[in-house]
Coordinates of C-alpha atoms in Angstrom, one line a residue:
X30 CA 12.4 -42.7 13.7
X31 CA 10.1 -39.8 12.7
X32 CA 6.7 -38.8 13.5
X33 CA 4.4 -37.0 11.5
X34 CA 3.7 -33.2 13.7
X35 CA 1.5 -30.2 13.9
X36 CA 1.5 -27.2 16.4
X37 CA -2.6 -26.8 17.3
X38 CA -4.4 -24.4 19.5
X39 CA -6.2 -26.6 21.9
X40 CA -9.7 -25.5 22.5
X41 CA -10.6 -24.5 26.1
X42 CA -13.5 -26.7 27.9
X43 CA -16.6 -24.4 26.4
X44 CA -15.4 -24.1 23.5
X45 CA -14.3 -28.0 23.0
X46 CA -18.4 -28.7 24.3
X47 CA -19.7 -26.1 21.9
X48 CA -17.5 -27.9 19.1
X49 CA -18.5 -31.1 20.0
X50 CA -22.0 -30.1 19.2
X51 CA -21.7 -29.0 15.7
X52 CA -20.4 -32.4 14.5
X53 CA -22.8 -34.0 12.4
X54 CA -23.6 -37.5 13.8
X55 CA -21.8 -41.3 12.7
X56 CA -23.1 -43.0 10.5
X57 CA -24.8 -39.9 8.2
X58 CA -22.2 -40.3 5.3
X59 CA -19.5 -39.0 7.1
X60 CA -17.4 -39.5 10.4
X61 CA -17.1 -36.9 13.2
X62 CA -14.2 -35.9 14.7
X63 CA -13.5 -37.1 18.4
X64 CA -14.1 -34.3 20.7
X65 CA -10.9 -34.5 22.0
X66 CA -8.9 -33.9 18.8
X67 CA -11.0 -30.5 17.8
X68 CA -8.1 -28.2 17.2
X69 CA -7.0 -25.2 15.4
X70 CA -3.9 -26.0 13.1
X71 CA -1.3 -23.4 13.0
X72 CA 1.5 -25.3 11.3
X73 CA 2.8 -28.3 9.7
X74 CA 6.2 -29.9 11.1
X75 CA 6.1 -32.5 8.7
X76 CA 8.2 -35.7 9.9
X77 CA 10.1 -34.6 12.7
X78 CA 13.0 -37.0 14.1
X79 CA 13.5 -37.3 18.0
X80 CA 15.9 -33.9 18.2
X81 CA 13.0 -32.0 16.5
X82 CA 10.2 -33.1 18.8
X83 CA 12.5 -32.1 21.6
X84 CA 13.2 -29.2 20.1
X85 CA 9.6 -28.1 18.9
X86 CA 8.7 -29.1 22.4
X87 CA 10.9 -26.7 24.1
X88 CA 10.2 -23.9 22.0
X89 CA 6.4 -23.8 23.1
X90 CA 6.9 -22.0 26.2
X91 CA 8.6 -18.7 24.4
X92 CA 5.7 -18.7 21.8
X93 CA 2.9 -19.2 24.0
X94 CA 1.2 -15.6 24.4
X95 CA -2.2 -14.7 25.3
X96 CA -4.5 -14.7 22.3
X97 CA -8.5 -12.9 22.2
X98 CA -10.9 -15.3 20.6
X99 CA -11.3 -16.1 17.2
X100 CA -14.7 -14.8 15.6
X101 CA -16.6 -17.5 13.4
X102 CA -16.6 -16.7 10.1
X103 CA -19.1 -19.9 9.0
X104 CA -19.2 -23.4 7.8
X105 CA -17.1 -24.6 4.7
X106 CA -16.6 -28.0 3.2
X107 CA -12.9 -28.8 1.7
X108 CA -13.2 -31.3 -1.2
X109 CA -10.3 -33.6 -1.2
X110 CA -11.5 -36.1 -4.2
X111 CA -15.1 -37.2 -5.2
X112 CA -15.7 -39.4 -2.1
X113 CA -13.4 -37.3 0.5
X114 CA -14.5 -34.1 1.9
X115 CA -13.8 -32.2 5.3
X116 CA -16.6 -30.3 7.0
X117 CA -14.9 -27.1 8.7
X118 CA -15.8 -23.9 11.0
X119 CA -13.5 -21.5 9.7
X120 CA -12.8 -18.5 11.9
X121 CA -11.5 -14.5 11.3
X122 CA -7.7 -14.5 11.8
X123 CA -6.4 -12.2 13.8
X124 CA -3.5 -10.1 14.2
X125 CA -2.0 -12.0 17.3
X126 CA -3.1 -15.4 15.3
X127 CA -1.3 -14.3 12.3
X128 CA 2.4 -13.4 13.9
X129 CA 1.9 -17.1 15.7
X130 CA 1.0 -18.8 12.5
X131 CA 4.4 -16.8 11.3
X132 CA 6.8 -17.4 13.9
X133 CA 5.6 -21.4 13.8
X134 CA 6.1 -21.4 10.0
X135 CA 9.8 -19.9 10.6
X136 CA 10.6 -22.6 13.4
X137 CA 10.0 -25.3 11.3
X138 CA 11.0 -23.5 8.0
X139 CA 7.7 -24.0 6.3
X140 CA 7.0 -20.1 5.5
X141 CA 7.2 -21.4 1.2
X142 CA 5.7 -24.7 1.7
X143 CA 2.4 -23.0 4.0
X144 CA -0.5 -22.4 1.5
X145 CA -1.2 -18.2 1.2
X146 CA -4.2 -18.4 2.7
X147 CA -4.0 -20.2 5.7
X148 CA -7.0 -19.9 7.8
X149 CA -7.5 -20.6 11.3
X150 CA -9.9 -23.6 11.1
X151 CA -11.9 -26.4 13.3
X152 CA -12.4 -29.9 11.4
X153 CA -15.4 -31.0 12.5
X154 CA -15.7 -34.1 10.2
X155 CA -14.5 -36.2 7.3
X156 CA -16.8 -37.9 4.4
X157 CA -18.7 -38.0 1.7
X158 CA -19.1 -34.4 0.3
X159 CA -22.4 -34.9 -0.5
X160 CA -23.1 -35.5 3.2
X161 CA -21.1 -33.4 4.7
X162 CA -23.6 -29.9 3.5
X163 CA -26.2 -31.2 5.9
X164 CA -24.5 -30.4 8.6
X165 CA -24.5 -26.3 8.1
X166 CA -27.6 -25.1 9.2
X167 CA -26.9 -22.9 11.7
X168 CA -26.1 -18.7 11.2
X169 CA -22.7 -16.7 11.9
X170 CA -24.2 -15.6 15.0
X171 CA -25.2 -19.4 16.7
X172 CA -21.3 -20.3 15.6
X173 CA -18.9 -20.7 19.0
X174 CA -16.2 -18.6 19.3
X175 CA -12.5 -20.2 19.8
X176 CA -11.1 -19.5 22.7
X177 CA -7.8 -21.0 23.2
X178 CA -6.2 -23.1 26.2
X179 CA -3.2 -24.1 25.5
X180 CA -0.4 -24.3 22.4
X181 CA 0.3 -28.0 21.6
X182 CA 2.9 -30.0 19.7
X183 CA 0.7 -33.1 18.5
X184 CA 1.9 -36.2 16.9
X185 CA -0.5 -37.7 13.9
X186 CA -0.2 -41.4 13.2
X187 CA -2.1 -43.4 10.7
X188 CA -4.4 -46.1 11.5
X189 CA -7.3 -48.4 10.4
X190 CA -9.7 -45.5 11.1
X191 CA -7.8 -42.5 10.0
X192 CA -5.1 -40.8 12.0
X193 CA -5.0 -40.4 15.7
X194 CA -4.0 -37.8 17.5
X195 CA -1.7 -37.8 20.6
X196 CA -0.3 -34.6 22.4
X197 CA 3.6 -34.5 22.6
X198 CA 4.3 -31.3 24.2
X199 CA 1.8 -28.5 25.5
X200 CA 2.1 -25.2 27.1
X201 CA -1.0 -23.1 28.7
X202 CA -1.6 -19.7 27.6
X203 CA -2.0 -16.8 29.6
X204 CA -5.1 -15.2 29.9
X205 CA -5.6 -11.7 28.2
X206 CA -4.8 -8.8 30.6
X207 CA -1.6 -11.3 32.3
X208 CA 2.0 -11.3 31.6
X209 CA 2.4 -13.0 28.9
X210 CA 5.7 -14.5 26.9
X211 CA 7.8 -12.6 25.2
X212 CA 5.8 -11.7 21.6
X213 CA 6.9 -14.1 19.3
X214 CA 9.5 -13.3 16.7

């Protein structure tokens, strides 16, 4: 059996409260994202069989390094079809980001199937386009920044509502300034 995966950044608790409160509310033309699910997604793993979650799994450990916090770089909405749209916060990569984003995209072999301009990103909420611009009001500067907690293998599995999330595997960052993993590779 296989499972559909992503590698995330998990939010840490301010930042996961501050996210929270940027999601426009239910029932305004589009669907917020539970609070719990607010991620950064730093690579695709496609369908991955038992031996490739345990795998992925173990290799979260080795590529879990202390990362600064991602700067906001504003609101955009992704149009996915006339009556699909996802609201994001998109943030300012960063060097340290980047070489994760890399090393992730070489584990799971994805470094020509990754879109060029891959963005670290928060989904806030999925809807109606037309909806979702409501929800943008506030400046750069009233934007959280994303400070991470931990690296996380996640499982995504379709359902009545959309998919739902479940963590698989999840290693803790170091803080800046402590030893930290081996750079990844």
């Amino acid at each position: 059996m296989s499972t559909r995966c992503f590698v995330a950044l998990l939010p840490d608790a301010a930042t996961r409260e501050a996210l929270g409160a940027l999601r426009p509310r239910r029932g305004t033309g589009c669907t917020p994202v539970e609070v719990n699910d607010l991620h950064v997604t730093l690579q695709f793993c496609a369908a991955l069989d038992d031996a490739g979650v345990a795998a992925a799994s173990t290799a979260l450990p080795a590529l879990a390094t202390a990362l600064p916090p991602l700067a906001p770089a504003g609101f955009t909405i992704w149009t996915t079809s006339q009556r699909h749209a996802a609201l994001v916060l998109r943030y300012r990569s960063n060097d340290q980001i980047r070489t994760l984003h890399e090393a992730l995209g070489r584990l799971f072999d994805n470094e020509r199937t990754e879109p060029p301009a891959w963005c670290p990103h928060v989904t806030l909420a999925r809807g109606d386009p037309a909806h979702l611009g409501d929800s943008t009001s506030c400046s750069v500067k009233e934007l959280p920044s994303f400070r991470g907690r931990s690296l996380a293998l996640i499982a995504s599995m379709a359902g009545p509502g959309g998919y739902a999330h479940k963590v698989v595997a999840s290693q803790e960052l170091p803080a800046l300034g402590e030893s930290s993993h081996a750079a990844p590779s």
